[in-house]
PDB file of C-alpha atoms and ligand atoms in Angstrom:
ATOM      1  CA  MET M   1     -90.416  84.857 227.286  1.00 95.00           C
ATOM      2  CA  ASN M   2     -93.789  84.894 229.095  1.00 97.00           C
ATOM      3  CA  TYR M   3     -95.394  87.693 231.108  1.00 98.00           C
ATOM      4  CA  ILE M   4     -97.885  87.899 233.953  1.00 98.00           C
ATOM      5  CA  GLY M   5    -100.882  90.148 233.349  1.00 98.00           C
ATOM      6  CA  ILE M   6    -103.063  91.320 236.240  1.00 98.00           C
ATOM      7  CA  ASP M   7    -106.450  92.977 235.752  1.00 97.00           C
ATOM      8  CA  LEU M   8    -107.237  94.625 239.064  1.00 97.00           C
ATOM      9  CA  GLY M   9    -110.970  95.203 239.385  1.00 94.00           C
ATOM     10  CA  GLY M  10    -113.223  96.352 242.206  1.00 90.00           C
ATOM     11  CA  THR M  11    -114.600  92.801 242.522  1.00 92.00           C
ATOM     12  CA  ASN M  12    -111.893  90.416 241.311  1.00 95.00           C
ATOM     13  CA  ILE M  13    -108.158  90.296 240.721  1.00 97.00           C
ATOM     14  CA  LYS M  14    -107.785  88.384 237.473  1.00 97.00           C
ATOM     15  CA  GLY M  15    -104.367  87.113 236.506  1.00 98.00           C
ATOM     16  CA  ALA M  16    -102.851  85.177 233.625  1.00 98.00           C
ATOM     17  CA  LEU M  17     -99.503  83.953 232.428  1.00 98.00           C
ATOM     18  CA  VAL M  18     -99.340  85.091 228.816  1.00 98.00           C
ATOM     19  CA  SER M  19     -96.887  84.281 226.034  1.00 97.00           C
ATOM     20  CA  ALA M  20     -95.231  87.061 224.032  1.00 96.00           C
ATOM     21  CA  LYS M  21     -97.719  86.190 221.262  1.00 96.00           C
ATOM     22  CA  GLY M  22    -100.691  86.891 223.530  1.00 97.00           C
ATOM     23  CA  GLU M  23    -101.674  83.270 224.302  1.00 97.00           C
ATOM     24  CA  ILE M  24    -102.953  82.559 227.801  1.00 98.00           C
ATOM     25  CA  LEU M  25    -100.947  79.711 229.367  1.00 97.00           C
ATOM     26  CA  LYS M  26    -102.360  79.738 232.906  1.00 97.00           C
ATOM     27  CA  GLU M  27    -105.028  81.708 234.755  1.00 98.00           C
ATOM     28  CA  HIS M  28    -105.761  82.475 238.395  1.00 98.00           C
ATOM     29  CA  SER M  29    -108.315  84.832 239.956  1.00 97.00           C
ATOM     30  CA  ILE M  30    -109.347  85.726 243.491  1.00 98.00           C
ATOM     31  CA  PRO M  31    -111.742  88.309 244.992  1.00 97.00           C
ATOM     32  CA  THR M  32    -110.128  91.753 245.416  1.00 97.00           C
ATOM     33  CA  ARG M  33    -111.529  92.487 248.894  1.00 98.00           C
ATOM     34  CA  VAL M  34    -111.329  96.290 248.622  1.00 97.00           C
ATOM     35  CA  ASP M  35    -112.684  96.388 252.202  1.00 97.00           C
ATOM     36  CA  LEU M  36    -109.321  95.125 253.519  1.00 98.00           C
ATOM     37  CA  GLY M  37    -107.471  98.247 252.323  1.00 98.00           C
ATOM     38  CA  PRO M  38    -104.784  98.984 249.708  1.00 98.00           C
ATOM     39  CA  GLU M  39    -101.861  97.114 251.354  1.00 98.00           C
ATOM     40  CA  ALA M  40    -103.952  93.965 251.719  1.00 98.00           C
ATOM     41  CA  VAL M  41    -105.113  94.239 248.106  1.00 98.00           C
ATOM     42  CA  ALA M  42    -101.446  94.469 247.047  1.00 98.00           C
ATOM     43  CA  GLY M  43    -100.781  91.335 249.095  1.00 98.00           C
ATOM     44  CA  ARG M  44    -103.590  89.564 247.270  1.00 98.00           C
ATOM     45  CA  ILE M  45    -102.155  90.602 243.901  1.00 98.00           C
ATOM     46  CA  GLY M  46     -98.898  89.101 245.197  1.00 98.00           C
ATOM     47  CA  GLN M  47    -100.718  85.798 245.859  1.00 98.00           C
ATOM     48  CA  VAL M  48    -101.992  85.706 242.270  1.00 98.00           C
ATOM     49  CA  ILE M  49     -98.502  86.459 240.924  1.00 98.00           C
ATOM     50  CA  ALA M  50     -97.044  83.694 243.115  1.00 97.00           C
ATOM     51  CA  GLN M  51     -99.603  81.147 241.839  1.00 97.00           C
ATOM     52  CA  LEU M  52     -98.871  82.040 238.239  1.00 98.00           C
ATOM     53  CA  SER M  53     -95.092  81.899 238.773  1.00 95.00           C
ATOM     54  CA  ILE M  54     -94.976  78.387 240.286  1.00 92.00           C
ATOM     55  CA  GLY M  55     -92.645  76.228 238.214  1.00 90.00           C
ATOM     56  CA  GLU M  56     -92.012  79.030 235.712  1.00 88.00           C
ATOM     57  CA  ASP M  57     -88.495  80.194 235.007  1.00 88.00           C
ATOM     58  CA  THR M  58     -89.309  82.225 231.940  1.00 92.00           C
ATOM     59  CA  VAL M  59     -91.379  85.072 233.358  1.00 97.00           C
ATOM     60  CA  GLY M  60     -90.062  88.407 232.089  1.00 96.00           C
ATOM     61  CA  GLY M  61     -92.213  90.708 234.202  1.00 97.00           C
ATOM     62  CA  VAL M  62     -95.603  91.631 235.572  1.00 98.00           C
ATOM     63  CA  GLY M  63     -98.038  94.156 234.115  1.00 98.00           C
ATOM     64  CA  VAL M  64    -100.892  95.448 236.248  1.00 98.00           C
ATOM     65  CA  GLY M  65    -103.963  97.121 234.752  1.00 97.00           C
ATOM     66  CA  CYS M  66    -105.563  99.251 237.440  1.00 97.00           C
ATOM     67  CA  PRO M  67    -108.617 101.538 237.259  1.00 94.00           C
ATOM     68  CA  GLY M  68    -108.078 105.244 237.757  1.00 93.00           C
ATOM     69  CA  THR M  69    -105.124 107.562 237.236  1.00 93.00           C
ATOM     70  CA  VAL M  70    -102.070 105.367 237.216  1.00 95.00           C
ATOM     71  CA  ASP M  71     -98.555 106.743 236.955  1.00 94.00           C
ATOM     72  CA  ASP M  72     -96.174 104.066 235.732  1.00 94.00           C
ATOM     73  CA  ALA M  73     -93.107 106.306 236.066  1.00 95.00           C
ATOM     74  CA  SER M  74     -93.502 106.640 239.848  1.00 96.00           C
ATOM     75  CA  GLY M  75     -95.471 103.422 240.425  1.00 97.00           C
ATOM     76  CA  ILE M  76     -98.201 105.393 242.164  1.00 97.00           C
ATOM     77  CA  VAL M  77    -101.950 105.062 241.655  1.00 97.00           C
ATOM     78  CA  ARG M  78    -103.091 108.651 242.121  1.00 95.00           C
ATOM     79  CA  PHE M  79    -106.804 108.047 242.407  1.00 92.00           C
ATOM     80  CA  ALA M  80    -108.962 104.989 241.867  1.00 93.00           C
ATOM     81  CA  ALA M  81    -112.452 105.639 243.249  1.00 88.00           C
ATOM     82  CA  ASN M  82    -113.679 102.055 242.915  1.00 85.00           C
ATOM     83  CA  LEU M  83    -110.656 100.702 244.840  1.00 95.00           C
ATOM     84  CA  ASN M  84    -110.350 103.450 247.472  1.00 95.00           C
ATOM     85  CA  PHE M  85    -106.759 104.095 246.373  1.00 97.00           C
ATOM     86  CA  VAL M  86    -105.503 107.661 246.827  1.00 97.00           C
ATOM     87  CA  ASN M  87    -101.802 108.266 246.067  1.00 98.00           C
ATOM     88  CA  PHE M  88    -101.083 104.613 246.755  1.00 98.00           C
ATOM     89  CA  ASP M  89     -97.571 103.438 245.910  1.00 98.00           C
ATOM     90  CA  LEU M  90     -98.704 100.179 244.354  1.00 98.00           C
ATOM     91  CA  ARG M  91     -95.333  99.265 242.865  1.00 98.00           C
ATOM     92  CA  SER M  92     -93.521  99.549 246.215  1.00 98.00           C
ATOM     93  CA  ALA M  93     -96.285  97.559 247.899  1.00 98.00           C
ATOM     94  CA  LEU M  94     -95.925  94.823 245.253  1.00 98.00           C
ATOM     95  CA  ARG M  95     -92.132  94.743 245.659  1.00 97.00           C
ATOM     96  CA  ALA M  96     -92.650  92.934 248.960  1.00 95.00           C
ATOM     97  CA  HIS M  97     -94.301  90.088 247.044  1.00 96.00           C
ATOM     98  CA  THR M  98     -92.299  89.681 243.835  1.00 96.00           C
ATOM     99  CA  ALA M  99     -88.814  90.348 242.510  1.00 95.00           C
ATOM    100  CA  LEU M 100     -90.084  90.549 238.910  1.00 96.00           C
ATOM    101  CA  PRO M 101     -90.107  93.928 237.095  1.00 97.00           C
ATOM    102  CA  ILE M 102     -93.531  95.550 237.561  1.00 98.00           C
ATOM    103  CA  HIS M 103     -95.262  97.812 235.032  1.00 98.00           C
ATOM    104  CA  LEU M 104     -98.473  99.659 235.752  1.00 97.00           C
ATOM    105  CA  GLY M 105    -101.164 100.994 233.441  1.00 96.00           C
ATOM    106  CA  ASN M 106    -104.817 101.961 233.405  1.00 96.00           C
ATOM    107  CA  ASP M 107    -107.109  98.905 233.196  1.00 96.00           C
ATOM    108  CA  ALA M 108    -109.041 100.117 230.143  1.00 96.00           C
ATOM    109  CA  ASN M 109    -105.825 101.155 228.397  1.00 96.00           C
ATOM    110  CA  ALA M 110    -104.560  97.605 228.964  1.00 97.00           C
ATOM    111  CA  ALA M 111    -107.790  96.119 227.591  1.00 97.00           C
ATOM    112  CA  ALA M 112    -107.499  98.353 224.531  1.00 97.00           C
ATOM    113  CA  LEU M 113    -103.927  97.211 223.956  1.00 97.00           C
ATOM    114  CA  GLY M 114    -104.993  93.559 224.234  1.00 97.00           C
ATOM    115  CA  GLU M 115    -107.870  94.035 221.770  1.00 97.00           C
ATOM    116  CA  ALA M 116    -105.788  96.108 219.369  1.00 97.00           C
ATOM    117  CA  LEU M 117    -102.976  93.553 219.212  1.00 97.00           C
ATOM    118  CA  PHE M 118    -104.887  90.276 219.420  1.00 97.00           C
ATOM    119  CA  GLY M 119    -108.633  90.937 219.223  1.00 97.00           C
ATOM    120  CA  CYS M 120    -111.080  93.129 217.325  1.00 97.00           C
ATOM    121  CA  GLY M 121    -108.436  95.694 216.315  1.00 97.00           C
ATOM    122  CA  ARG M 122    -105.911  93.268 214.890  1.00 96.00           C
ATOM    123  CA  GLY M 123    -104.604  94.707 211.633  1.00 95.00           C
ATOM    124  CA  ALA M 124    -106.308  98.084 212.123  1.00 96.00           C
ATOM    125  CA  GLU M 125    -104.223 101.209 212.172  1.00 96.00           C
ATOM    126  CA  SER M 126    -106.100 102.692 215.153  1.00 97.00           C
ATOM    127  CA  THR M 127    -108.399 101.173 217.746  1.00 97.00           C
ATOM    128  CA  ILE M 128    -110.376 102.675 220.589  1.00 97.00           C
ATOM    129  CA  VAL M 129    -111.919 100.424 223.204  1.00 97.00           C
ATOM    130  CA  VAL M 130    -114.621 101.674 225.562  1.00 97.00           C
ATOM    131  CA  THR M 131    -115.487  99.465 228.539  1.00 95.00           C
ATOM    132  CA  LEU M 132    -119.050  99.701 229.872  1.00 95.00           C
ATOM    133  CA  GLY M 133    -118.966  98.146 233.330  1.00 91.00           C
ATOM    134  CA  THR M 134    -119.149  99.423 236.902  1.00 89.00           C
ATOM    135  CA  GLY M 135    -117.368 102.466 235.474  1.00 91.00           C
ATOM    136  CA  VAL M 136    -116.627 103.587 231.929  1.00 94.00           C
ATOM    137  CA  GLY M 137    -113.048 103.229 230.775  1.00 94.00           C
ATOM    138  CA  GLY M 138    -111.268 103.672 227.488  1.00 95.00           C
ATOM    139  CA  GLY M 139    -108.011 103.312 225.656  1.00 96.00           C
ATOM    140  CA  VAL M 140    -106.578 104.446 222.332  1.00 96.00           C
ATOM    141  CA  VAL M 141    -104.052 102.401 220.384  1.00 96.00           C
ATOM    142  CA  GLN M 142    -102.428 103.839 217.285  1.00 95.00           C
ATOM    143  CA  ASP M 143    -100.070 101.717 215.143  1.00 93.00           C
ATOM    144  CA  GLY M 144     -99.746  99.167 217.958  1.00 91.00           C
ATOM    145  CA  LYS M 145     -98.790 101.808 220.538  1.00 92.00           C
ATOM    146  CA  MET M 146    -100.995 102.912 223.394  1.00 92.00           C
ATOM    147  CA  LEU M 147    -101.615 106.614 223.869  1.00 92.00           C
ATOM    148  CA  THR M 148    -101.072 107.197 227.554  1.00 84.00           C
ATOM    149  CA  GLY M 149    -101.186 110.061 229.975  1.00 69.00           C
ATOM    150  CA  TYR M 150    -103.352 110.775 232.935  1.00 62.00           C
ATOM    151  CA  THR M 151    -106.806 109.436 232.239  1.00 67.00           C
ATOM    152  CA  GLY M 152    -109.787 111.471 233.305  1.00 72.00           C
ATOM    153  CA  HIS M 153    -113.537 111.468 233.033  1.00 88.00           C
ATOM    154  CA  MET M 154    -114.995 112.892 229.845  1.00 93.00           C
ATOM    155  CA  VAL M 155    -117.956 115.209 230.481  1.00 96.00           C
ATOM    156  CA  ILE M 156    -121.019 114.850 228.247  1.00 97.00           C
ATOM    157  CA  ALA M 157    -123.611 116.891 230.203  1.00 97.00           C
ATOM    158  CA  GLU M 158    -122.921 120.209 231.866  1.00 96.00           C
ATOM    159  CA  ASN M 159    -123.911 120.043 235.565  1.00 96.00           C
ATOM    160  CA  GLY M 160    -125.375 116.613 234.923  1.00 97.00           C
ATOM    161  CA  GLU M 161    -125.564 113.484 237.090  1.00 97.00           C
ATOM    162  CA  GLU M 162    -123.063 113.129 239.907  1.00 96.00           C
ATOM    163  CA  CYS M 163    -120.130 110.791 239.252  1.00 94.00           C
ATOM    164  CA  THR M 164    -117.880 108.662 241.470  1.00 86.00           C
ATOM    165  CA  GLY M 165    -114.961 111.118 241.431  1.00 79.00           C
ATOM    166  CA  GLY M 166    -117.185 113.949 242.710  1.00 86.00           C
ATOM    167  CA  SER M 167    -117.685 115.746 239.371  1.00 92.00           C
ATOM    168  CA  ARG M 168    -120.887 116.013 237.399  1.00 96.00           C
ATOM    169  CA  GLY M 169    -122.063 115.000 233.966  1.00 97.00           C
ATOM    170  CA  CYS M 170    -119.280 112.454 233.254  1.00 97.00           C
ATOM    171  CA  PHE M 171    -119.675 109.882 230.464  1.00 97.00           C
ATOM    172  CA  GLU M 172    -119.503 107.250 233.228  1.00 96.00           C
ATOM    173  CA  ALA M 173    -122.466 108.829 235.047  1.00 97.00           C
ATOM    174  CA  TYR M 174    -124.642 107.993 232.008  1.00 98.00           C
ATOM    175  CA  SER M 175    -123.066 105.060 230.199  1.00 98.00           C
ATOM    176  CA  SER M 176    -121.796 102.689 232.889  1.00 96.00           C
ATOM    177  CA  ALA M 177    -123.802  99.647 233.933  1.00 96.00           C
ATOM    178  CA  THR M 178    -124.143 101.435 237.270  1.00 95.00           C
ATOM    179  CA  ALA M 179    -125.880 104.399 235.585  1.00 97.00           C
ATOM    180  CA  LEU M 180    -128.144 102.110 233.575  1.00 98.00           C
ATOM    181  CA  ILE M 181    -129.227 100.352 236.771  1.00 98.00           C
ATOM    182  CA  ARG M 182    -129.811 103.705 238.515  1.00 98.00           C
ATOM    183  CA  ASP M 183    -132.018 104.906 235.639  1.00 98.00           C
ATOM    184  CA  THR M 184    -133.916 101.615 235.498  1.00 98.00           C
ATOM    185  CA  LYS M 185    -134.715 101.906 239.214  1.00 98.00           C
ATOM    186  CA  ARG M 186    -135.807 105.538 238.868  1.00 98.00           C
ATOM    187  CA  THR M 187    -138.110 104.620 236.003  1.00 98.00           C
ATOM    188  CA  MET M 188    -139.566 101.745 238.013  1.00 98.00           C
ATOM    189  CA  ALA M 189    -140.391 104.132 240.840  1.00 98.00           C
ATOM    190  CA  ALA M 190    -142.172 106.458 238.401  1.00 98.00           C
ATOM    191  CA  HIS M 191    -143.968 103.640 236.531  1.00 98.00           C
ATOM    192  CA  PRO M 192    -145.549 101.063 238.829  1.00 98.00           C
ATOM    193  CA  GLU M 193    -147.419  99.673 235.785  1.00 98.00           C
ATOM    194  CA  SER M 194    -144.185  98.892 233.892  1.00 98.00           C
ATOM    195  CA  LEU M 195    -143.099  95.339 233.068  1.00 98.00           C
ATOM    196  CA  LEU M 196    -139.724  96.301 234.541  1.00 98.00           C
ATOM    197  CA  HIS M 197    -141.039  95.210 237.959  1.00 98.00           C
ATOM    198  CA  ALA M 198    -141.975  91.706 236.868  1.00 98.00           C
ATOM    199  CA  ILE M 199    -138.717  91.282 234.954  1.00 98.00           C
ATOM    200  CA  ALA M 200    -136.616  92.416 237.919  1.00 98.00           C
ATOM    201  CA  ALA M 201    -138.480  89.944 240.132  1.00 98.00           C
ATOM    202  CA  GLU M 202    -137.867  87.097 237.634  1.00 97.00           C
ATOM    203  CA  GLN M 203    -134.157  87.968 237.386  1.00 95.00           C
ATOM    204  CA  GLY M 204    -133.653  88.296 241.132  1.00 97.00           C
ATOM    205  CA  GLY M 205    -133.083  92.090 241.000  1.00 97.00           C
ATOM    206  CA  VAL M 206    -132.358  94.969 238.652  1.00 98.00           C
ATOM    207  CA  ASP M 207    -129.258  94.742 236.490  1.00 97.00           C
ATOM    208  CA  GLY M 208    -127.988  96.059 233.172  1.00 97.00           C
ATOM    209  CA  ARG M 209    -130.259  93.662 231.258  1.00 97.00           C
ATOM    210  CA  THR M 210    -133.586  94.584 232.877  1.00 98.00           C
ATOM    211  CA  ALA M 211    -134.509  97.552 230.655  1.00 98.00           C
ATOM    212  CA  PHE M 212    -133.384  95.784 227.455  1.00 98.00           C
ATOM    213  CA  LEU M 213    -135.554  92.753 228.328  1.00 98.00           C
ATOM    214  CA  ALA M 214    -138.547  95.007 229.043  1.00 98.00           C
ATOM    215  CA  LYS M 215    -138.084  96.796 225.738  1.00 98.00           C
ATOM    216  CA  GLU M 216    -137.973  93.454 223.943  1.00 97.00           C
ATOM    217  CA  ARG M 217    -141.335  92.578 225.503  1.00 98.00           C
ATOM    218  CA  GLY M 218    -142.888  95.845 224.310  1.00 98.00           C
ATOM    219  CA  ASP M 219    -142.709  97.809 227.582  1.00 98.00           C
ATOM    220  CA  GLU M 220    -142.722 101.561 226.983  1.00 98.00           C
ATOM    221  CA  ALA M 221    -140.970 102.627 230.173  1.00 98.00           C
ATOM    222  CA  GLY M 222    -138.213 100.065 229.574  1.00 98.00           C
ATOM    223  CA  ALA M 223    -137.847 101.233 225.970  1.00 98.00           C
ATOM    224  CA  GLN M 224    -137.404 104.806 227.204  1.00 98.00           C
ATOM    225  CA  VAL M 225    -134.586 103.785 229.585  1.00 98.00           C
ATOM    226  CA  VAL M 226    -132.809 102.042 226.701  1.00 98.00           C
ATOM    227  CA  GLU M 227    -133.410 105.010 224.409  1.00 98.00           C
ATOM    228  CA  ASP M 228    -131.869 107.469 226.894  1.00 98.00           C
ATOM    229  CA  TYR M 229    -128.955 105.141 227.576  1.00 98.00           C
ATOM    230  CA  ILE M 230    -128.147 104.772 223.875  1.00 98.00           C
ATOM    231  CA  GLU M 231    -128.521 108.492 223.291  1.00 98.00           C
ATOM    232  CA  HIS M 232    -125.897 109.334 225.928  1.00 98.00           C
ATOM    233  CA  LEU M 233    -123.577 106.556 224.844  1.00 98.00           C
ATOM    234  CA  ALA M 234    -123.831 107.788 221.236  1.00 98.00           C
ATOM    235  CA  CYS M 235    -122.900 111.278 222.431  1.00 97.00           C
ATOM    236  CA  GLY M 236    -119.741 110.071 224.205  1.00 97.00           C
ATOM    237  CA  LEU M 237    -118.713 107.810 221.333  1.00 97.00           C
ATOM    238  CA  THR M 238    -119.300 110.571 218.781  1.00 96.00           C
ATOM    239  CA  ASN M 239    -116.902 112.800 220.716  1.00 95.00           C
ATOM    240  CA  LEU M 240    -114.278 110.066 220.508  1.00 95.00           C
ATOM    241  CA  VAL M 241    -114.842 109.645 216.771  1.00 93.00           C
ATOM    242  CA  ASN M 242    -114.651 113.384 216.220  1.00 92.00           C
ATOM    243  CA  ILE M 243    -111.390 113.678 218.149  1.00 92.00           C
ATOM    244  CA  PHE M 244    -109.555 110.523 217.092  1.00 93.00           C
ATOM    245  CA  PHE M 245    -111.212 109.347 213.855  1.00 92.00           C
ATOM    246  CA  PRO M 246    -110.299 105.732 214.706  1.00 95.00           C
ATOM    247  CA  GLU M 247    -110.600 102.826 212.307  1.00 96.00           C
ATOM    248  CA  VAL M 248    -112.160 100.604 214.991  1.00 97.00           C
ATOM    249  CA  LEU M 249    -114.244 101.714 217.970  1.00 97.00           C
ATOM    250  CA  ALA M 250    -115.099  98.675 220.050  1.00 97.00           C
ATOM    251  CA  LEU M 251    -117.223  98.138 223.143  1.00 97.00           C
ATOM    252  CA  SER M 252    -116.715  95.701 225.988  1.00 95.00           C
ATOM    253  CA  GLY M 253    -118.003  95.205 229.532  1.00 92.00           C
ATOM    254  CA  GLY M 254    -121.328  93.864 230.756  1.00 91.00           C
ATOM    255  CA  VAL M 255    -123.588  96.218 228.803  1.00 95.00           C
ATOM    256  CA  ALA M 256    -121.871  95.259 225.520  1.00 95.00           C
ATOM    257  CA  ASN M 257    -123.387  91.780 225.941  1.00 93.00           C
ATOM    258  CA  GLN M 258    -126.640  93.289 224.610  1.00 96.00           C
ATOM    259  CA  GLY M 259    -125.080  92.853 221.143  1.00 95.00           C
ATOM    260  CA  ASP M 260    -127.156  94.113 218.207  1.00 96.00           C
ATOM    261  CA  ALA M 261    -129.871  95.637 220.420  1.00 96.00           C
ATOM    262  CA  LEU M 262    -127.176  98.122 221.411  1.00 97.00           C
ATOM    263  CA  LEU M 263    -124.905  98.171 218.355  1.00 97.00           C
ATOM    264  CA  LEU M 264    -127.411  98.739 215.568  1.00 97.00           C
ATOM    265  CA  PRO M 265    -129.003 101.951 216.923  1.00 97.00           C
ATOM    266  CA  LEU M 266    -125.608 103.163 218.145  1.00 96.00           C
ATOM    267  CA  ARG M 267    -123.971 102.816 214.738  1.00 95.00           C
ATOM    268  CA  GLU M 268    -126.736 104.825 213.169  1.00 94.00           C
ATOM    269  CA  ARG M 269    -126.636 107.625 215.713  1.00 95.00           C
ATOM    270  CA  VAL M 270    -122.883 107.964 215.895  1.00 95.00           C
ATOM    271  CA  ARG M 271    -122.718 108.045 212.103  1.00 92.00           C
ATOM    272  CA  GLU M 272    -125.409 110.749 211.922  1.00 90.00           C
ATOM    273  CA  ARG M 273    -123.564 112.908 214.424  1.00 89.00           C
ATOM    274  CA  SER M 274    -119.970 112.395 213.338  1.00 89.00           C
ATOM    275  CA  PHE M 275    -118.495 115.513 211.867  1.00 84.00           C
ATOM    276  CA  GLY M 276    -118.636 115.620 208.071  1.00 79.00           C
ATOM    277  CA  SER M 277    -120.498 112.302 207.862  1.00 76.00           C
ATOM    278  CA  ARG M 278    -122.846 113.678 205.207  1.00 69.00           C
ATOM    279  CA  TYR M 279    -119.895 114.342 202.943  1.00 70.00           C
ATOM    280  CA  ALA M 280    -117.192 111.873 203.925  1.00 66.00           C
ATOM    281  CA  VAL M 281    -117.296 108.116 203.555  1.00 62.00           C
ATOM    282  CA  SER M 282    -117.856 106.644 207.005  1.00 71.00           C
ATOM    283  CA  HIS M 283    -114.495 105.523 208.350  1.00 83.00           C
ATOM    284  CA  THR M 284    -115.001 104.186 211.867  1.00 92.00           C
ATOM    285  CA  ARG M 285    -116.267 100.640 212.376  1.00 94.00           C
ATOM    286  CA  ILE M 286    -118.234 100.308 215.613  1.00 96.00           C
ATOM    287  CA  GLU M 287    -117.876  96.737 216.858  1.00 96.00           C
ATOM    288  CA  LEU M 288    -117.902  94.551 219.923  1.00 96.00           C
ATOM    289  CA  CYS M 289    -114.616  93.467 221.477  1.00 96.00           C
ATOM    290  CA  THR M 290    -113.749  89.837 220.890  1.00 96.00           C
ATOM    291  CA  LEU M 291    -111.461  88.832 223.783  1.00 96.00           C
ATOM    292  CA  GLY M 292    -113.944  89.382 226.626  1.00 91.00           C
ATOM    293  CA  TYR M 293    -112.390  89.604 230.096  1.00 89.00           C
ATOM    294  CA  ARG M 294    -109.164  88.191 228.640  1.00 95.00           C
ATOM    295  CA  ALA M 295    -108.392  91.525 226.941  1.00 96.00           C
ATOM    296  CA  GLY M 296    -107.541  93.013 230.352  1.00 96.00           C
ATOM    297  CA  VAL M 297    -105.056  90.335 231.407  1.00 98.00           C
ATOM    298  CA  ILE M 298    -103.489  89.919 227.971  1.00 98.00           C
ATOM    299  CA  GLY M 299    -103.104  93.691 227.581  1.00 97.00           C
ATOM    300  CA  ALA M 300    -101.639  94.012 231.084  1.00 98.00           C
ATOM    301  CA  ALA M 301     -99.078  91.299 230.240  1.00 98.00           C
ATOM    302  CA  MET M 302     -98.185  93.274 227.118  1.00 97.00           C
ATOM    303  CA  LEU M 303     -97.421  96.302 229.338  1.00 96.00           C
ATOM    304  CA  ALA M 304     -94.637  94.140 230.778  1.00 96.00           C
ATOM    305  CA  ARG M 305     -93.539  92.947 227.306  1.00 92.00           C
ATOM    306  CA  GLU M 306     -93.250  96.510 225.994  1.00 79.00           C
TER     307      GLU M 306
HETATM  308  C1  BGC Y 401    -112.023 104.933 236.020  1.00 83.04           C
HETATM  309  C2  BGC Y 401    -111.196 104.543 234.825  1.00 83.04           C
HETATM  310  C3  BGC Y 401    -111.344 103.050 234.598  1.00 83.04           C
HETATM  311  C4  BGC Y 401    -112.806 102.681 234.451  1.00 83.04           C
HETATM  312  C5  BGC Y 401    -113.012 101.179 234.297  1.00 83.04           C
HETATM  313  C6  BGC Y 401    -113.455 104.502 235.803  1.00 83.04           C
HETATM  314  O1  BGC Y 401    -114.220 104.848 236.913  1.00 83.04           O
HETATM  315  O2  BGC Y 401    -111.939 106.324 236.235  1.00 83.04           O
HETATM  316  O3  BGC Y 401    -109.843 104.873 235.033  1.00 83.04           O
HETATM  317  O4  BGC Y 401    -110.621 102.687 233.452  1.00 83.04           O
HETATM  318  O5  BGC Y 401    -113.533 103.120 235.598  1.00 83.04           O
HETATM  319  O6  BGC Y 401    -112.550 100.478 235.405  1.00 83.04           O
END
């Protein structure tokens, strides 16, 4: 049996037909068009499902990974800030477009399941994936099973930066690509002499790479942005290590593309701060995810397989 996995993002709806063994057989993606509203977005998911179902008589179901608080039992997405969904009955809306069974899950939970089963966590007893993109997401997989429940935003700074959901000090408000871009821009405003300006001009604007490139070229202001970013990320990841003590803690999303420039200092800081690290042998391996964007669609398909 094969399954359709949908990774519903703020920018694109990515879909794939996936075998029970996690192989991608067909892919189809279209822009999400959040501006058209929830019903229209559901219709667009329906289009992707229809494309992936053409000529297929062995599709067992559809899994949808959606950002925010997703309740599979009722089929309702309670709140997804980046999609403007509030108490949206996504499963009922999708019913109009497909007769296949539909399973819903959080997007980062789905990515974690994909990585744990077929990517960086293969063979590990427990895997946590943290996605560093527009938002920050995460998922925990223990013995091949996803830990689910209502997902919320972890707070790492009391009364800190404002976050998308209206609260303050969330992990996402410091460790998302969005936060990194915000901090890069603030630093540029305070440091007209910084190389950040020239680099942003060369790259056609500020993005998650700007500060890392400036640091590489010896720019102090850029190095400080990277330093602060890594410090906050290390804080959030240390909390996860101290709560879950996972075998693998893996990063994905745009910022993870920085590779060793991010990983090497992070490993050191998380190890220093993990509880008992001076006495216990370090247990958690901090790695990069290996499936890239495919983790989301493969994991979503596995929601339907389960
Ligand atoms: C949402 C999470 C989601 C993450 C990545 C966050 O803003 O609250 O549920 O997993 O973004 O899309």
